[in-house]
Amino acid sequence: MVAIQTGLTPNEMERESGVGRAADHLGLIAIGVFAAMLYAVFEVVTVVQGLSVYFNTISILSISVFSQMLINRSKDAETQLARINRSLEDQVAYRTAQLQLSYEDLLSENAIRRQTEQKLKDSETRYRTMFENTGMATIIVEADGAIILANREFCRLSGYSLDDLAGRKTLMHFLSEEDEARIRRLELPRAANTEAAPPHMEAQLQGRDGTRVQVLLTTARIPESSRTLVSFSDVSELKKAQETIKFQAFYDLQTGLPNKALFLDHLKMAMVRHKSRTGYRYAVVAVNIDRFKLTVDSLGHGVELQLLELFSGILRDATRPVDTVARIGTGEFAILLDDVGEPGGPVWLVQKIQKRLQAPFRLGSEEVFVSASFGLVTNCEDYHQAEHVLRDADMAMLSAKEAGKGRFAVYDRTMHEQAVRLLQMENDLRRALDKKELKVHYQPIVACDTRRLVGFEALARWEHPEWGLIHPDAFIPVAEDSGLIVEIGHWVLHEACLQLRRIHQSQPGADGLFMSVNLSGRQLGHPEIEDQTRRVLNDSGLDPHRLKLEITESVVMSDPEAVIDLLGRFKRMGVRLGIDDFGTGYSSLSYLQKFPVDTLKVDRSFVSRMDPHHPENQKIVEIIITLAHSLGLGVIAEGVETSEQQSILSFLRCQFAQGFLFSHPMDRPAMEALVSSPGPIFC
Ligand code: C2E
Ligand code: MG
Ligand code: MG
């Protein structure tokens, strides 16, 4: 506040204006009356006596005093008036200032009110914009669920216009009875009054046309009001994605069958039933499509789905709805037979499937016969873990496959013992290299017509401290499975190359001999195989042309395109290449032309069946030899045991032969002795 100065104290102001002035007037009247009385006395005295001079003087003096006093008084009054005037002016100024201030206050109050209004307006615009553009359908509801306000997104989602909604519909109108009940349980309309109300729930929002949209309903209490903000996010796409993820977690996308996880889950439940219900039994069948990859690769990947669909259809048709048919691997399936009454049930099922498989599959434009191997676990007594049941069914299936495809085997304990033995072997094999238990034996390869020695095949042997000499057929698969084959194969290659190089150097005229070394599928897939081979050739100093790498036909055909590439790189290194066990791996002619190989090695099984009394058996060998000739490749026949076989092979113009007829694989000293012997010719 501004201080206003008037020049008068409040008392002065009071006196000037009231009581003080009345006193002054009374004084003046008294002096005036006194002077008048003196004058009257003077008039009387003048008439009566000669005292008139004194009276005259006194009267005049009194009058002059009175006049002077009057003058003074009027001056005072003037001064007072001036002061009062000033005071009034000050008061006017003070009041004016006060008025001015009040006016300014009024003005600023107005401004503040206007600002507040503007702010409110801005805020409302902001919140309305936010309300409209949250990206979510949003409504504001009263405590009883009545809709007060809805945004455009909500109109879009519900199919109603703004006019249809506000004040006309309640939140419950859009929800199913079930959701409504849930919302009531959650006390959603009263969310404003309870902090404990959960902020969101999943619900289905029913639109005007009856369609239901899966939404995530979120509530937010509006402070100091009974209203609630309810937002709906359309989560139908998310739900679909979740469903797909859930489906993928438990089902195979290609066949729509349960996957391994779901199968094991069903199996666990069957195991629980077996324990709790007397007489309840289950059985598990592992099914594996024979030569699945080969079939798919040779017919093109487009047929894979077709094959899987047809095959799974057969499995489904052959089983009951209570059974579980699952796809647990590429060409692998598993069947859980629920509540199998008779013990022969699973076998009967397998036979039923096998019968269906007798009819050819139409895959693309081809008709193909598909076979499968089956492994059965029928005795469910000893199992506590679902994985073990499946493992044993798998083991039985593998044993059926090994016995020749298209068969079934029932799991028994010996299979388990066999598996344990293999595990033991793997452990021992890991140490075999360090302990120098591995050896390389060499089997001579001869020219068919002259019987002259032309080379050797390096064959691995394992001198096991307890089990004696183990042949590669027993330990190479274990080495393959464990990955040890990479190390073992490298060692054999190194030994064989070094040995041949020694022979080349020590035996005059032996430098034309070559060395065949077997390469496994696992080695071929190893990223360092090329470098390893190059290093071995460098270290040994062997002419690359004297090394021949043998790869079995089934390995070559397992991934023909990749193998063609790798073989090409070997070829550029100067190494020669041969396809081993030819005739068993189902090479397609188109691929055969593309493989950059030098020789085909006729599989022993075909050679051993040749005899002069059954000329039809030599037909296959004849075809392979003719094929090799027409492709410009050399041919070796392996497993030649009789001179008749050798004669036929010579007749068929097979160039090279290898077999017990000439020599068994031999150790290093024997091989050196052979090379140094004159000839060397095998008679
Ligand atoms: P393969 O490469 O086809 O070798 C020929 C097999 O036939 C050898 O068996 C050999 O001893 C046998 N054999 C040769 N002539 C006759 C015969 O007249 N009659 C009979 N009954 N058998 C004959 P082996 O040494 O037991 O080798 C078996 C297989 O093990 C080999 O078949 C080869 O695939 C694999 N293998 C051997 N050594 C190695 C190796 O160092 N690395 C790899 N990856 N595999 C090897
Ligand atoms: Mg071989
Ligand atoms: Mg062979």
Coordinates of C-alpha atoms and ligand atoms in Angstrom, one line a residue, residues 443 457-461 471-473 476 485 492 518-520 523 550 580-581 604 638-641 658-660 665, ligand 1:
Q443 CA 44.9 -103.5 -47.7
E457 CA 43.6 -98.6 -48.7
A458 CA 44.4 -97.3 -45.2
L459 CA 42.0 -98.9 -42.7
A460 CA 41.9 -97.9 -39.0
R461 CA 42.2 -100.5 -36.2
H471 CA 37.4 -103.2 -36.4
P472 CA 36.3 -99.9 -37.7
D473 CA 32.7 -101.0 -38.2
I476 CA 33.9 -95.6 -36.4
I485 CA 36.2 -89.0 -36.1
V492 CA 44.9 -91.8 -40.1
N518 CA 38.4 -93.0 -46.1
L519 CA 36.8 -89.7 -45.2
S520 CA 33.6 -89.7 -43.1
Q523 CA 35.0 -85.0 -41.6
E550 CA 37.2 -92.3 -50.5
D580 CA 33.1 -95.9 -51.9
D581 CA 30.4 -98.6 -51.4
R604 CA 31.3 -105.6 -51.5
E638 CA 36.0 -104.5 -53.2
G639 CA 35.5 -107.7 -51.3
V640 CA 36.9 -110.0 -54.0
E641 CA 37.3 -113.3 -52.2
Q658 CA 40.6 -105.4 -53.5
G659 CA 39.8 -108.3 -51.3
F660 CA 40.8 -111.2 -49.2
P665 CA 44.5 -105.6 -44.5
Ligands
C2E1 P1 35.5 -99.7 -46.6 O1 36.2 -98.4 -46.8 O2 34.6 -100.1 -47.6 O3 36.7 -100.7 -46.5 C1 36.6 -102.0 -47.0 C2 36.2 -102.9 -45.9 O4 36.0 -104.2 -46.4 C3 37.3 -103.1 -44.9 O5 36.7 -103.4 -43.7 C4 38.0 -104.3 -45.3 O6 38.7 -105.0 -44.3 C5 36.8 -105.1 -45.8 N1 37.2 -106.1 -46.8 C6 38.1 -105.9 -47.8 N2 38.2 -107.0 -48.6 C7 37.2 -107.9 -48.1 C8 36.8 -109.2 -48.5 O7 37.3 -109.8 -49.4 N3 35.8 -109.7 -47.7 C9 35.3 -109.1 -46.6 N4 34.4 -109.7 -46.0 N5 35.7 -107.9 -46.3 C10 36.7 -107.3 -47.0 P2 37.1 -102.7 -42.4 O8 38.6 -102.5 -42.3 O9 36.5 -103.4 -41.3 O10 36.5 -101.2 -42.5 C11 35.2 -101.1 -42.6 C12 34.8 -99.7 -42.9 O11 35.1 -98.8 -41.9 C13 35.4 -99.2 -44.1 O12 34.8 -99.7 -45.3 C14 35.3 -97.8 -44.0 O13 34.1 -97.3 -44.4 C15 35.4 -97.6 -42.5 N6 36.8 -97.2 -42.2 C16 37.9 -97.9 -42.0 N7 38.9 -97.1 -41.7 C17 38.4 -95.9 -41.7 C18 39.0 -94.6 -41.4 O14 40.2 -94.4 -41.2 N8 38.2 -93.5 -41.5 C19 36.9 -93.6 -41.8 N9 36.2 -92.6 -41.9 N10 36.3 -94.8 -42.1 C20 37.1 -95.9 -42.0

